[in-house]
Short mmCIF file of C-alpha atoms and ligand atoms in Angstrom, two decimals:
data_model
loop_
_atom_site.label_atom_id
_atom_site.label_comp_id
_atom_site.label_asym_id
_atom_site.label_seq_id
_atom_site.Cartn_x
_atom_site.Cartn_y
_atom_site.Cartn_z
CA UNK D 1057 40.63 -34.20 -27.42
CA UNK D 1058 38.01 -33.29 -30.03
CA UNK D 1059 36.86 -29.76 -30.67
CA UNK D 1060 34.06 -28.69 -32.99
CA UNK D 1061 33.61 -25.01 -33.83
CA UNK D 1062 31.03 -23.38 -36.10
CA UNK D 1063 30.12 -20.04 -37.66
CA UNK D 1064 26.58 -18.95 -38.44
CA UNK D 1065 25.53 -20.06 -41.89
CA UNK D 1066 24.99 -16.98 -44.00
CA UNK D 1067 21.89 -16.13 -46.01
CA UNK D 1068 22.48 -16.26 -49.72
CA UNK D 1069 20.55 -13.06 -50.30
CA UNK D 1070 23.46 -10.76 -51.04
CA UNK D 1071 27.22 -10.64 -51.51
CA UNK D 1072 29.40 -11.62 -48.55
CA UNK D 1073 30.83 -8.63 -46.65
CA UNK D 1074 33.27 -8.02 -43.84
CA UNK D 1075 30.60 -8.69 -41.19
CA UNK D 1076 30.33 -12.27 -42.40
CA UNK D 1077 34.08 -12.61 -42.79
CA UNK D 1078 34.49 -11.45 -39.20
CA UNK D 1079 32.65 -14.39 -37.64
CA UNK D 1080 34.45 -16.82 -39.92
CA UNK D 1081 37.86 -15.35 -39.09
CA UNK D 1082 37.06 -15.58 -35.38
CA UNK D 1083 36.08 -19.22 -35.59
CA UNK D 1084 39.19 -19.86 -37.66
CA UNK D 1085 41.50 -18.34 -35.06
CA UNK D 1086 39.97 -20.64 -32.45
CA UNK D 1087 40.14 -23.68 -34.76
CA UNK D 1088 43.78 -23.07 -35.62
CA UNK D 1089 44.76 -22.49 -32.02
CA UNK D 1090 43.04 -25.71 -30.92
CA UNK D 1091 44.86 -27.64 -33.64
CA UNK D 1092 48.10 -26.17 -32.35
CA UNK D 1093 47.19 -27.62 -28.98
CA UNK D 1094 46.92 -31.05 -30.54
CA UNK D 1095 43.13 -31.25 -30.46
CA UNK D 1096 41.31 -33.02 -33.24
CA UNK D 1097 39.30 -30.16 -34.73
CA UNK D 1098 36.30 -29.93 -36.99
CA UNK D 1099 35.47 -26.45 -38.23
CA UNK D 1100 32.24 -25.75 -40.06
CA UNK D 1101 30.88 -22.81 -42.02
CA UNK D 1102 28.36 -22.54 -44.85
CA UNK D 1103 25.22 -21.00 -46.27
CA UNK D 1104 21.57 -20.77 -45.23
CA UNK D 1105 19.52 -21.09 -48.38
CA UNK D 1106 15.86 -21.63 -47.50
CA UNK D 1107 13.09 -19.44 -46.14
CA UNK D 1108 11.76 -15.98 -46.89
CA UNK D 1109 15.06 -14.06 -46.66
CA UNK D 1110 16.28 -15.93 -49.73
CA UNK D 1111 12.92 -16.52 -51.46
CA UNK D 1112 12.00 -12.83 -51.35
CA UNK D 1113 15.36 -11.65 -52.62
CA UNK D 1114 15.14 -14.14 -55.48
CA UNK D 1115 11.72 -12.78 -56.35
CA UNK D 1116 13.08 -9.23 -56.39
CA UNK D 1117 15.81 -10.34 -58.76
CA UNK D 1118 13.46 -12.37 -60.92
CA UNK D 1119 15.30 -15.66 -60.40
CA UNK D 1120 14.45 -18.82 -58.50
CA UNK D 1121 15.78 -19.15 -54.94
CA UNK D 1122 17.84 -22.09 -56.08
CA UNK D 1123 19.44 -20.02 -58.82
CA UNK D 1124 20.20 -17.28 -56.33
CA UNK D 1125 21.79 -19.79 -53.95
CA UNK D 1126 23.78 -21.41 -56.71
CA UNK D 1127 25.16 -18.01 -57.64
CA UNK D 1128 25.93 -16.74 -54.13
CA UNK D 1129 26.94 -19.86 -52.18
CA UNK D 1130 30.18 -20.09 -54.20
CA UNK D 1131 30.88 -16.44 -53.29
CA UNK D 1132 30.68 -17.28 -49.59
CA UNK D 1133 32.82 -20.34 -50.16
CA UNK D 1134 35.35 -18.19 -51.95
CA UNK D 1135 35.28 -15.66 -49.13
CA UNK D 1136 36.13 -18.39 -46.62
CA UNK D 1137 39.06 -19.44 -48.78
CA UNK D 1138 40.28 -15.87 -49.30
CA UNK D 1139 40.36 -15.05 -45.59
CA UNK D 1140 42.26 -18.30 -45.13
CA UNK D 1141 39.58 -20.09 -43.17
CA UNK D 1142 40.67 -23.64 -42.48
CA UNK D 1143 37.13 -25.01 -42.44
CA UNK D 1144 36.80 -28.77 -42.78
CA UNK D 1145 33.49 -28.57 -44.58
CA UNK D 1146 31.24 -25.98 -46.19
CA UNK D 1147 27.60 -26.82 -45.66
CA UNK D 1148 24.72 -25.67 -47.85
CA UNK D 1149 21.27 -26.25 -46.39
CA UNK D 1150 20.13 -27.33 -49.84
CA UNK D 1151 22.47 -30.36 -49.55
CA UNK D 1152 20.48 -33.56 -49.65
CA UNK D 1153 22.38 -34.94 -46.67
CA UNK D 1154 21.31 -31.94 -44.61
CA UNK D 1155 17.66 -32.03 -45.66
CA UNK D 1156 17.31 -35.73 -44.93
CA UNK D 1157 18.82 -35.41 -41.47
CA UNK D 1158 16.72 -32.33 -40.65
CA UNK D 1159 13.59 -34.33 -41.36
CA UNK D 1160 14.79 -37.17 -39.14
CA UNK D 1161 15.45 -34.88 -36.19
CA UNK D 1162 12.22 -32.92 -36.61
CA UNK D 1163 10.32 -36.20 -36.78
CA UNK D 1164 11.97 -37.25 -33.52
CA UNK D 1165 10.89 -34.01 -31.83
CA UNK D 1166 7.37 -34.73 -33.09
CA UNK D 1167 7.44 -38.33 -31.92
CA UNK D 1168 8.69 -37.24 -28.50
CA UNK D 1169 5.47 -35.25 -28.13
CA UNK D 1170 6.83 -31.71 -28.43
CA UNK D 1171 4.92 -30.69 -31.57
CA UNK D 1172 1.23 -29.80 -32.01
CA UNK D 1173 -0.96 -28.15 -34.59
CA UNK D 1174 -2.33 -24.70 -33.87
CA UNK D 1175 -3.07 -21.27 -35.21
CA UNK D 1176 -0.42 -18.62 -35.24
CA UNK D 1177 -1.47 -15.03 -35.14
CA UNK D 1178 1.07 -12.28 -34.89
CA UNK D 1179 3.77 -10.22 -36.52
CA UNK D 1180 6.35 -11.70 -38.83
CA UNK D 1181 9.44 -10.11 -40.34
CA UNK D 1182 10.37 -11.90 -43.55
CA UNK D 1183 13.82 -10.33 -43.52
CA UNK D 1184 14.64 -11.68 -40.04
CA UNK D 1185 12.51 -14.76 -40.60
CA UNK D 1186 11.35 -14.01 -37.09
CA UNK D 1187 8.00 -13.91 -35.34
CA UNK D 1188 8.03 -10.76 -33.23
CA UNK D 1189 6.38 -10.50 -29.87
CA UNK D 1190 4.60 -7.24 -28.99
CA UNK D 1191 7.57 -6.20 -26.84
CA UNK D 1192 9.99 -6.72 -29.74
CA UNK D 1193 8.06 -4.52 -32.20
CA UNK D 1194 9.29 -1.10 -33.28
CA UNK D 1195 6.98 1.93 -33.48
CA UNK D 1196 4.03 1.45 -35.85
CA UNK D 1197 4.43 -2.34 -35.89
CA UNK D 1198 7.77 -2.23 -37.64
CA UNK D 1199 10.78 -4.50 -37.46
CA UNK D 1200 13.28 -2.78 -35.17
CA UNK D 1201 16.16 -4.19 -37.22
CA UNK D 1202 15.01 -3.75 -40.80
CA UNK D 1203 12.68 -0.79 -40.19
CA UNK D 1204 10.03 -2.28 -42.46
CA UNK D 1205 6.34 -2.40 -41.69
CA UNK D 1206 5.25 -5.85 -40.64
CA UNK D 1207 2.10 -7.61 -41.65
CA UNK D 1208 -0.10 -9.39 -39.19
CA UNK D 1209 -0.23 -13.03 -40.09
CA UNK D 1210 -2.71 -15.69 -39.27
CA UNK D 1211 -1.90 -19.22 -40.22
CA UNK D 1212 -2.50 -22.81 -39.36
CA UNK D 1213 0.83 -24.43 -38.64
CA UNK D 1214 2.87 -26.74 -36.46
CA UNK D 1215 4.21 -25.50 -33.16
CA UNK D 1216 7.22 -26.46 -31.15
CA UNK D 1217 6.42 -26.58 -27.44
CA UNK D 1218 9.18 -24.19 -26.38
CA UNK D 1219 7.26 -23.24 -23.24
CA UNK D 1220 7.84 -26.73 -21.84
CA UNK D 1221 11.59 -26.07 -21.86
CA UNK D 1222 11.70 -23.02 -19.66
CA UNK D 1223 12.76 -24.98 -16.60
CA UNK D 1224 15.21 -27.30 -18.37
CA UNK D 1225 16.80 -24.20 -19.93
CA UNK D 1226 17.04 -22.40 -16.61
CA UNK D 1227 18.67 -25.50 -15.16
CA UNK D 1228 21.11 -25.72 -18.05
CA UNK D 1229 22.12 -22.10 -17.53
CA UNK D 1230 22.55 -22.67 -13.84
CA UNK D 1231 24.62 -25.82 -14.18
CA UNK D 1232 26.83 -24.35 -16.88
CA UNK D 1233 27.58 -20.73 -16.12
CA UNK D 1234 29.74 -20.46 -19.23
CA UNK D 1235 27.14 -21.92 -21.60
CA UNK D 1236 26.78 -18.46 -23.16
CA UNK D 1237 29.68 -15.98 -23.07
CA UNK D 1238 30.41 -13.14 -22.54
CA UNK D 1239 28.51 -12.87 -19.29
CA UNK D 1240 26.35 -9.91 -20.28
CA UNK D 1241 24.98 -11.93 -23.19
CA UNK D 1242 24.27 -14.84 -20.89
CA UNK D 1243 22.27 -12.51 -18.68
CA UNK D 1244 20.36 -11.24 -21.67
CA UNK D 1245 19.42 -14.75 -22.77
CA UNK D 1246 18.55 -15.81 -19.26
CA UNK D 1247 16.31 -12.76 -18.79
CA UNK D 1248 14.51 -13.68 -21.99
CA UNK D 1249 13.97 -17.23 -20.71
CA UNK D 1250 12.82 -16.09 -17.29
CA UNK D 1251 10.24 -13.67 -18.62
CA UNK D 1252 8.32 -16.76 -19.82
CA UNK D 1253 8.63 -18.67 -23.07
CA UNK D 1254 5.91 -18.93 -25.68
CA UNK D 1255 5.63 -21.81 -28.09
CA UNK D 1256 7.06 -21.06 -31.52
CA UNK D 1257 6.09 -21.94 -35.07
CA UNK D 1258 7.90 -24.94 -36.41
CA UNK D 1259 6.54 -24.72 -39.94
CA UNK D 1260 5.40 -22.30 -42.63
CA UNK D 1261 2.26 -23.22 -44.56
CA UNK D 1262 2.44 -20.69 -47.42
CA UNK D 1263 6.02 -21.12 -48.41
CA UNK D 1264 7.34 -23.64 -50.90
CA UNK D 1265 11.05 -22.94 -50.46
CA UNK D 1266 12.15 -25.12 -47.58
CA UNK D 1267 12.50 -28.62 -46.18
CA UNK D 1268 9.10 -30.37 -46.22
CA UNK D 1269 7.59 -31.29 -42.84
CA UNK D 1270 7.89 -35.08 -42.91
CA UNK D 1271 4.36 -35.84 -41.67
CA UNK D 1272 2.73 -32.90 -43.53
CA UNK D 1273 4.61 -32.26 -46.77
CA UNK D 1274 2.30 -29.39 -47.69
CA UNK D 1275 4.26 -27.30 -45.19
CA UNK D 1276 7.95 -26.52 -44.95
CA UNK D 1277 10.01 -26.45 -41.76
CA UNK D 1278 10.50 -22.93 -40.37
CA UNK D 1279 13.86 -21.81 -41.71
CA UNK D 1280 15.44 -21.21 -38.31
CA UNK D 1281 15.05 -24.82 -37.22
CA UNK D 1282 16.35 -26.11 -40.53
CA UNK D 1283 19.25 -23.65 -40.31
CA UNK D 1284 20.24 -24.35 -36.70
CA UNK D 1285 20.25 -28.04 -37.42
CA UNK D 1286 23.11 -27.55 -39.88
CA UNK D 1287 25.50 -27.73 -36.94
CA UNK D 1288 24.29 -31.22 -36.22
CA UNK D 1289 23.60 -32.57 -39.71
CA UNK D 1290 27.01 -31.61 -41.11
CA UNK D 1291 28.73 -34.16 -38.91
CA UNK D 1292 26.74 -36.97 -40.49
CA UNK D 1293 27.89 -36.32 -44.06
CA UNK D 1294 30.60 -33.62 -43.95
CA UNK D 1295 33.38 -36.14 -44.28
CA UNK D 1296 32.89 -38.70 -47.01
CA UNK D 1297 31.91 -42.13 -45.73
CA UNK D 1298 32.11 -41.26 -42.04
CA UNK D 1299 29.67 -40.19 -39.38
CA UNK D 1300 31.54 -37.78 -37.12
CA UNK D 1301 28.71 -37.09 -34.70
CA UNK D 1302 29.99 -39.29 -31.89
CA UNK D 1303 33.47 -37.80 -32.18
CA UNK D 1304 32.64 -34.11 -32.38
CA UNK D 1305 29.21 -33.37 -30.96
CA UNK D 1306 28.51 -31.10 -29.01
CA UNK D 1307 29.60 -28.00 -30.92
CA UNK D 1308 30.95 -24.66 -29.84
CA UNK D 1309 29.21 -21.82 -31.72
CA UNK D 1310 30.45 -18.39 -32.68
CA UNK D 1311 27.87 -15.80 -33.75
CA UNK D 1312 26.84 -12.18 -33.34
CA UNK D 1313 24.28 -10.75 -31.00
CA UNK D 1314 21.57 -10.43 -33.69
CA UNK D 1315 20.87 -14.14 -33.53
CA UNK D 1316 21.36 -14.71 -29.82
CA UNK D 1317 17.76 -15.73 -29.08
CA UNK D 1318 17.77 -18.48 -31.70
CA UNK D 1319 21.06 -19.96 -30.54
CA UNK D 1320 20.84 -19.47 -26.81
CA UNK D 1321 17.14 -20.29 -26.33
CA UNK D 1322 15.46 -22.09 -29.24
CA UNK D 1323 18.42 -24.24 -30.17
CA UNK D 1324 19.27 -25.94 -26.85
CA UNK D 1325 15.54 -26.45 -26.22
CA UNK D 1326 15.06 -28.04 -29.61
CA UNK D 1327 18.02 -30.34 -29.10
CA UNK D 1328 16.73 -31.42 -25.72
CA UNK D 1329 13.36 -32.11 -27.34
CA UNK D 1330 15.12 -34.35 -29.84
CA UNK D 1331 17.10 -36.09 -27.13
CA UNK D 1332 20.39 -34.61 -28.33
CA UNK D 1333 22.99 -33.07 -26.06
CA UNK D 1334 22.91 -29.21 -26.09
CA UNK D 1335 25.91 -27.29 -27.46
CA UNK D 1336 29.18 -27.21 -25.56
CA UNK D 1337 28.91 -23.43 -25.44
CA UNK D 1338 28.76 -20.31 -27.54
CA UNK D 1339 30.48 -16.96 -27.81
CA UNK D 1340 28.40 -13.99 -28.88
CA UNK D 1341 30.37 -11.21 -30.54
CA UNK D 1342 29.34 -7.64 -31.36
CA UNK D 1343 28.95 -5.76 -34.60
CA UNK D 1344 31.53 -4.28 -36.86
CA UNK D 1345 30.28 -0.77 -37.51
CA UNK D 1346 31.09 1.70 -40.24
CA UNK D 1347 30.88 5.01 -38.42
CA UNK D 1348 27.85 4.62 -36.19
CA UNK D 1349 26.06 2.01 -38.25
CA UNK D 1350 26.12 -1.74 -38.44
CA UNK D 1351 27.78 -2.84 -41.59
CA UNK D 1352 25.04 -4.55 -43.54
CA UNK D 1353 23.83 -5.32 -46.98
CA UNK D 1354 20.62 -3.34 -46.58
CA UNK D 1355 22.53 -0.24 -45.45
CA UNK D 1356 25.01 -0.62 -48.29
CA UNK D 1357 27.91 0.51 -46.08
CA UNK D 1358 30.08 -2.53 -46.43
CA UNK D 1359 33.82 -2.86 -46.54
CA UNK D 1360 34.63 -5.40 -49.21
CA UNK D 1361 36.95 -8.02 -47.72
CA UNK D 1362 38.00 -9.14 -51.19
CA UNK D 1363 39.38 -5.69 -52.00
CA UNK D 1364 41.23 -5.37 -48.71
CA UNK D 1365 42.77 -8.82 -49.14
CA UNK D 1366 43.83 -8.06 -52.72
CA UNK D 1367 45.85 -5.11 -51.51
CA UNK D 1368 47.08 -6.16 -48.08
CA UNK D 1369 46.61 -9.90 -47.73
CA UNK D 1370 44.31 -11.86 -45.47
CA UNK D 1371 46.62 -11.76 -42.43
CA UNK D 1372 46.46 -7.98 -42.22
CA UNK D 1373 42.67 -8.04 -42.32
CA UNK D 1374 42.45 -10.75 -39.68
CA UNK D 1375 44.86 -8.86 -37.45
CA UNK D 1376 43.10 -5.55 -37.88
CA UNK D 1377 39.62 -6.82 -37.03
CA UNK D 1378 40.59 -8.40 -33.71
CA UNK D 1379 42.95 -5.60 -32.78
CA UNK D 1380 40.72 -2.65 -33.61
CA UNK D 1381 37.48 -3.92 -32.08
CA UNK D 1382 37.52 -5.59 -28.69
CA UNK D 1383 36.05 -8.99 -29.50
CA UNK D 1384 32.62 -9.24 -27.91
CA UNK D 1385 31.92 -5.49 -28.15
CA UNK D 1386 30.67 -3.40 -31.07
CA UNK D 1387 33.29 -1.27 -32.72
CA UNK D 1388 33.99 0.82 -35.80
CA UNK D 1389 36.33 -0.11 -38.57
CA UNK D 1390 37.51 2.13 -41.37
CA UNK D 1391 39.99 2.10 -44.24
CA UNK D 1392 42.01 4.84 -42.53
CA UNK D 1393 42.14 2.92 -39.24
CA UNK D 1394 43.20 -0.15 -41.14
CA UNK D 1395 46.08 1.62 -42.86
CA UNK D 1396 47.31 3.09 -39.60
CA UNK D 1397 47.49 -0.26 -37.84
CA UNK D 1398 48.98 -1.90 -40.89
CA UNK D 1399 51.79 0.59 -40.96
CA UNK D 1400 52.48 1.26 -37.30
CA UNK D 1401 51.95 -2.22 -35.91
CA UNK D 1402 52.28 -4.87 -38.59
CA UNK D 1403 54.97 -3.21 -40.68
CA UNK D 1404 56.89 -1.11 -38.13
CA UNK D 1405 56.63 -3.31 -35.06
CA UNK D 1406 56.31 -6.95 -36.09
CA UNK D 1407 57.63 -6.79 -39.66
CA UNK D 1408 60.58 -4.73 -38.57
CA UNK D 1409 61.38 -6.97 -35.61
CA UNK D 1410 61.44 -9.94 -37.96
CA UNK D 1411 63.63 -8.28 -40.60
CA UNK D 1412 66.17 -6.93 -38.19
CA UNK D 1413 66.44 -10.15 -36.25
CA UNK D 1414 67.03 -12.16 -39.42
CA UNK D 1415 69.34 -9.52 -40.86
CA UNK D 1416 71.55 -9.33 -37.77
CA UNK D 1417 71.87 -13.10 -37.49
CA UNK D 1418 72.85 -13.17 -41.13
CA UNK D 1419 75.28 -10.30 -40.88
CA UNK D 1420 76.91 -10.99 -37.52
CA UNK D 1421 76.69 -14.78 -37.33
CA UNK D 1422 76.65 -15.92 -40.93
CA UNK D 1423 73.01 -16.99 -40.86
CA UNK D 1424 73.22 -19.41 -37.93
CA UNK D 1425 71.50 -18.78 -34.59
CA UNK D 1426 74.39 -18.84 -32.08
CA UNK D 1427 73.90 -21.26 -29.17
CA UNK D 1428 73.65 -19.26 -25.96
CA UNK D 1429 71.86 -19.05 -22.65
CA UNK D 1430 68.43 -17.66 -21.94
CA UNK D 1431 68.55 -14.02 -20.90
CA UNK D 1432 66.84 -13.94 -17.52
CA UNK D 1433 65.54 -10.43 -18.02
CA UNK D 1434 63.68 -11.33 -21.18
CA UNK D 1435 62.64 -14.75 -19.91
CA UNK D 1436 60.73 -13.06 -17.13
CA UNK D 1437 58.39 -11.44 -19.64
CA UNK D 1438 57.84 -14.70 -21.50
CA UNK D 1439 57.26 -16.73 -18.36
CA UNK D 1440 53.76 -18.25 -18.36
CA UNK D 1441 52.86 -16.52 -21.63
CA UNK D 1442 51.76 -19.69 -23.38
CA UNK D 1443 49.34 -21.05 -20.77
CA UNK D 1444 47.93 -17.55 -20.28
CA UNK D 1445 47.38 -17.22 -24.00
CA UNK D 1446 45.70 -20.65 -24.19
CA UNK D 1447 43.48 -19.80 -21.30
CA UNK D 1448 42.33 -16.60 -23.00
CA UNK D 1449 41.56 -18.49 -26.16
CA UNK D 1450 39.61 -21.08 -24.16
CA UNK D 1451 37.35 -18.18 -23.30
CA UNK D 1452 37.46 -16.87 -26.90
CA UNK D 1453 39.00 -13.61 -25.66
CA UNK D 1454 40.48 -13.03 -29.09
CA UNK D 1455 41.46 -9.40 -28.61
CA UNK D 1456 42.97 -9.91 -25.19
CA UNK D 1457 45.05 -12.86 -26.38
CA UNK D 1458 46.26 -10.83 -29.35
CA UNK D 1459 47.11 -7.94 -27.04
CA UNK D 1460 49.19 -10.29 -24.88
CA UNK D 1461 51.09 -11.61 -27.88
CA UNK D 1462 51.64 -8.07 -29.10
CA UNK D 1463 53.16 -7.13 -25.77
CA UNK D 1464 55.80 -9.74 -26.52
CA UNK D 1465 56.46 -8.18 -29.93
CA UNK D 1466 56.94 -4.82 -28.26
CA UNK D 1467 59.09 -6.33 -25.53
CA UNK D 1468 61.39 -7.82 -28.15
CA UNK D 1469 61.72 -4.52 -29.96
CA UNK D 1470 62.63 -2.89 -26.67
CA UNK D 1471 65.18 -5.64 -26.08
CA UNK D 1472 66.84 -4.76 -29.38
CA UNK D 1473 66.94 -1.08 -28.48
CA UNK D 1474 68.31 -1.75 -25.01
CA UNK D 1475 70.93 -4.32 -25.93
CA UNK D 1476 72.12 -2.49 -29.08
CA UNK D 1477 73.54 -5.49 -30.94
CA UNK D 1478 75.07 -3.18 -33.58
CA UNK D 1479 77.32 -1.71 -30.88
CA UNK D 1480 78.21 -5.16 -29.61
CA UNK D 1481 79.13 -6.13 -33.16
CA UNK D 1482 81.53 -3.25 -33.59
CA UNK D 1483 84.98 -4.82 -33.32
CA UNK D 1484 83.28 -7.75 -31.64
CA UNK D 1485 83.44 -5.86 -28.35
CA UNK D 1486 81.59 -8.57 -26.48
CA UNK D 1487 81.00 -11.65 -28.67
CA UNK D 1488 79.34 -13.69 -25.93
CA UNK D 1489 76.83 -10.99 -25.17
CA UNK D 1490 76.12 -10.61 -28.89
CA UNK D 1491 75.51 -14.37 -29.13
CA UNK D 1492 73.18 -14.14 -26.20
CA UNK D 1493 71.20 -11.22 -27.63
CA UNK D 1494 70.82 -12.80 -31.06
CA UNK D 1495 69.88 -16.17 -29.61
CA UNK D 1496 67.26 -14.62 -27.36
CA UNK D 1497 65.83 -12.55 -30.17
CA UNK D 1498 65.49 -15.60 -32.40
CA UNK D 1499 63.87 -17.54 -29.58
CA UNK D 1500 61.50 -14.75 -28.60
CA UNK D 1501 60.46 -14.19 -32.18
CA UNK D 1502 59.92 -17.91 -32.70
CA UNK D 1503 57.69 -18.28 -29.64
CA UNK D 1504 55.73 -15.12 -30.34
CA UNK D 1505 55.19 -16.14 -33.95
CA UNK D 1506 53.93 -19.57 -32.94
CA UNK D 1507 51.39 -17.89 -30.66
CA UNK D 1508 50.36 -15.48 -33.40
CA UNK D 1509 50.02 -18.21 -36.03
CA UNK D 1510 46.20 -18.55 -35.71
CA UNK D 1511 45.82 -14.81 -36.41
CA UNK D 1512 48.54 -14.54 -39.04
CA UNK D 1513 48.65 -17.96 -40.70
CA UNK D 1514 50.55 -16.94 -43.84
CA UNK D 1515 53.04 -14.63 -42.20
CA UNK D 1516 53.82 -17.06 -39.41
CA UNK D 1517 54.37 -19.85 -41.90
CA UNK D 1518 56.94 -17.79 -43.81
CA UNK D 1519 58.64 -16.53 -40.70
CA UNK D 1520 58.84 -19.86 -38.90
CA UNK D 1521 60.31 -21.40 -42.04
CA UNK D 1522 62.85 -18.56 -42.21
CA UNK D 1523 63.74 -19.16 -38.55
CA UNK D 1524 64.37 -22.81 -39.28
CA UNK D 1525 61.50 -23.92 -37.07
CA UNK D 1526 59.78 -27.14 -38.12
CA UNK D 1527 57.20 -27.46 -35.36
CA UNK D 1528 53.86 -25.72 -35.61
CA UNK D 1529 52.18 -27.01 -32.47
CA UNK D 1530 52.40 -25.47 -29.03
CA UNK D 1531 53.74 -28.71 -27.59
CA UNK D 1532 56.79 -28.35 -29.86
CA UNK D 1533 57.43 -24.93 -28.54
CA UNK D 1534 60.11 -25.93 -26.01
CA UNK D 1535 63.37 -24.12 -26.34
CA UNK D 1536 65.88 -24.56 -29.13
CA UNK D 1537 69.58 -24.92 -28.37
CA UNK D 1538 70.62 -22.65 -31.27
CA UNK D 1539 72.50 -23.75 -34.35
CA UNK D 1540 69.50 -23.40 -36.71
CA UNK D 1541 70.11 -21.87 -40.10
CA UNK D 1542 67.99 -18.87 -40.86
CA UNK D 1543 67.04 -17.21 -44.13
CA UNK D 1544 66.36 -13.59 -44.86
CA UNK D 1545 62.93 -12.54 -46.05
CA UNK D 1546 61.52 -9.67 -48.06
CA UNK D 1547 59.40 -7.35 -45.83
CA UNK D 1548 56.48 -9.26 -44.30
CA UNK D 1549 54.22 -6.22 -44.56
CA UNK D 1550 55.45 -4.11 -47.48
CA UNK D 1551 54.76 -0.39 -47.67
CA UNK D 1552 51.31 0.52 -48.88
CA UNK D 1553 51.20 1.48 -52.53
CA UNK D 1554 48.44 3.87 -53.57
CA UNK D 1555 45.77 1.90 -55.45
CA UNK D 1556 46.06 2.06 -59.22
N1 MSP J 2152 21.17 -17.36 -41.72
C1 MSP J 2152 21.16 -16.75 -40.44
C2 MSP J 2152 22.04 -17.51 -39.45
C3 MSP J 2152 21.68 -18.94 -39.28
S1 MSP J 2152 22.78 -19.75 -38.20
C4 MSP J 2152 22.08 -21.22 -37.90
C5 MSP J 2152 21.68 -15.33 -40.56
N2 MSP J 2152 22.44 -15.07 -41.63
S2 MSP J 2152 23.14 -13.66 -41.93
O1 MSP J 2152 23.64 -13.77 -43.27
O2 MSP J 2152 22.28 -12.58 -41.65
O3 MSP J 2152 24.39 -13.62 -40.97
C6 MSP J 2152 24.32 -13.13 -39.66
C7 MSP J 2152 25.67 -13.26 -39.01
O4 MSP J 2152 26.68 -12.66 -39.83
C8 MSP J 2152 25.79 -12.53 -37.69
O5 MSP J 2152 25.31 -13.26 -36.59
C9 MSP J 2152 27.29 -12.34 -37.61
O6 MSP J 2152 27.89 -13.56 -37.24
C10 MSP J 2152 27.64 -12.00 -39.04
N3 MSP J 2152 27.54 -10.57 -39.28
C11 MSP J 2152 26.85 -9.96 -40.27
N4 MSP J 2152 27.07 -8.61 -40.22
C12 MSP J 2152 27.89 -8.34 -39.20
C13 MSP J 2152 28.49 -7.15 -38.70
N5 MSP J 2152 28.29 -5.97 -39.24
N6 MSP J 2152 29.31 -7.29 -37.65
C14 MSP J 2152 29.59 -8.50 -37.07
N7 MSP J 2152 29.05 -9.61 -37.52
C15 MSP J 2152 28.17 -9.57 -38.56
O7 MSP J 2152 21.44 -14.56 -39.66
#
């Protein structure tokens, strides 16, 4: 009955953009849905503040890494709040509670015999904070992601014996076919494991900005291990005075494909080395693209989520992202695409369904939902919708679940067109049928809105209140006998005004 979901923690080396917001919105949809199912949920997001990605950016800006983090971490925190993320905690890896726990776990891995001292020689990308194998290098020894020339590094440092975990990892993947989803990402990770694992650096000798290695404080822990451990450390201090580890571990992770190797290979191996249970699972999503290109700070092609939310609200942004791009795949987003979906789907389909349903109940039945029977024709299309929706969200099929809910919106609009309540209302030609139509519309809208609540938290709240619905959980969904008082609402998705 406990569910723990996480986002990646974001580097504080630039302003948050829609790519970051995307992962956080996804995790939030899952968290909210699980709460609706009555699960006890812990939802974590935060910032990754150590290592070269942050230290080098700070140097470029002529500030200390701590100053950079102190300026940008609040921006990420604000972003989470603006997109309506319902996170239970916001972790910063510079938190003392995190650092202390990281050292404890790393010490345990050491004491369990999985750490040794050696010489690393190879290619390192400071922007990825990643040691590249020959097969991962771009032409001319460049980073294939950042397109920068890499330097060959030789250093004395501590190694984590990743190679010893090849078999345990293969077993884990075999025993739990849904450990990594979607399937094609699982296959990618498994292929990486099967090609043979090399030991990886656990520390950085020439860097000051990090968590000190407990038995060798001249070195700092390699940022990826410190960062991954956030998922575990947060439970020990994320709620004042309580250790939540026993309740919530293991976690379910949401992340994009760029950091698959760290999460799907290094992370479970490291946990096993520490004697900690591996994650419950992870979903790997694709990239939001602008045109052909990944939206990213270094490319400067970012859509500012703050601006979109200022004009259209967080719900519209959340809806658009999961509707426009099939979750799991890469896909392009654009301001024009956003406006089209806002107008044709949110305003004209859902917004309009809500206004006309409320308006007709007000006009024809004095603002009270008339008690009536379920219309068999409509009921057929709602039959099984809730368990199907839950099952899709169990698999984090966010776009498919949204598509299913949207089919119900469209079905209800068709129901209005087919049953023509305005004709039924003329001279009260058939009052019983009008009762039935209005009752079924109110019920259909209520159920659909409850399903959509994780995607559209603000809109659903307003609409459910207007429909006189007190319950917010899926267990409360049942059917209502009618008799509720409704209230009219201003348009849920008002017409787009040209920006000033
Ligand atoms: N700090 C590491 C993660 C450590 S997790 C233990 C890091 N940070 S990051 O700031 O680069 O964020 C990467 C993550 O941000 C991606 O995995 C993804 O979740 C999200 N995204 C950033 N840009 C994105 C897109 N353009 N599209 C989709 N997601 C994107 O890596």
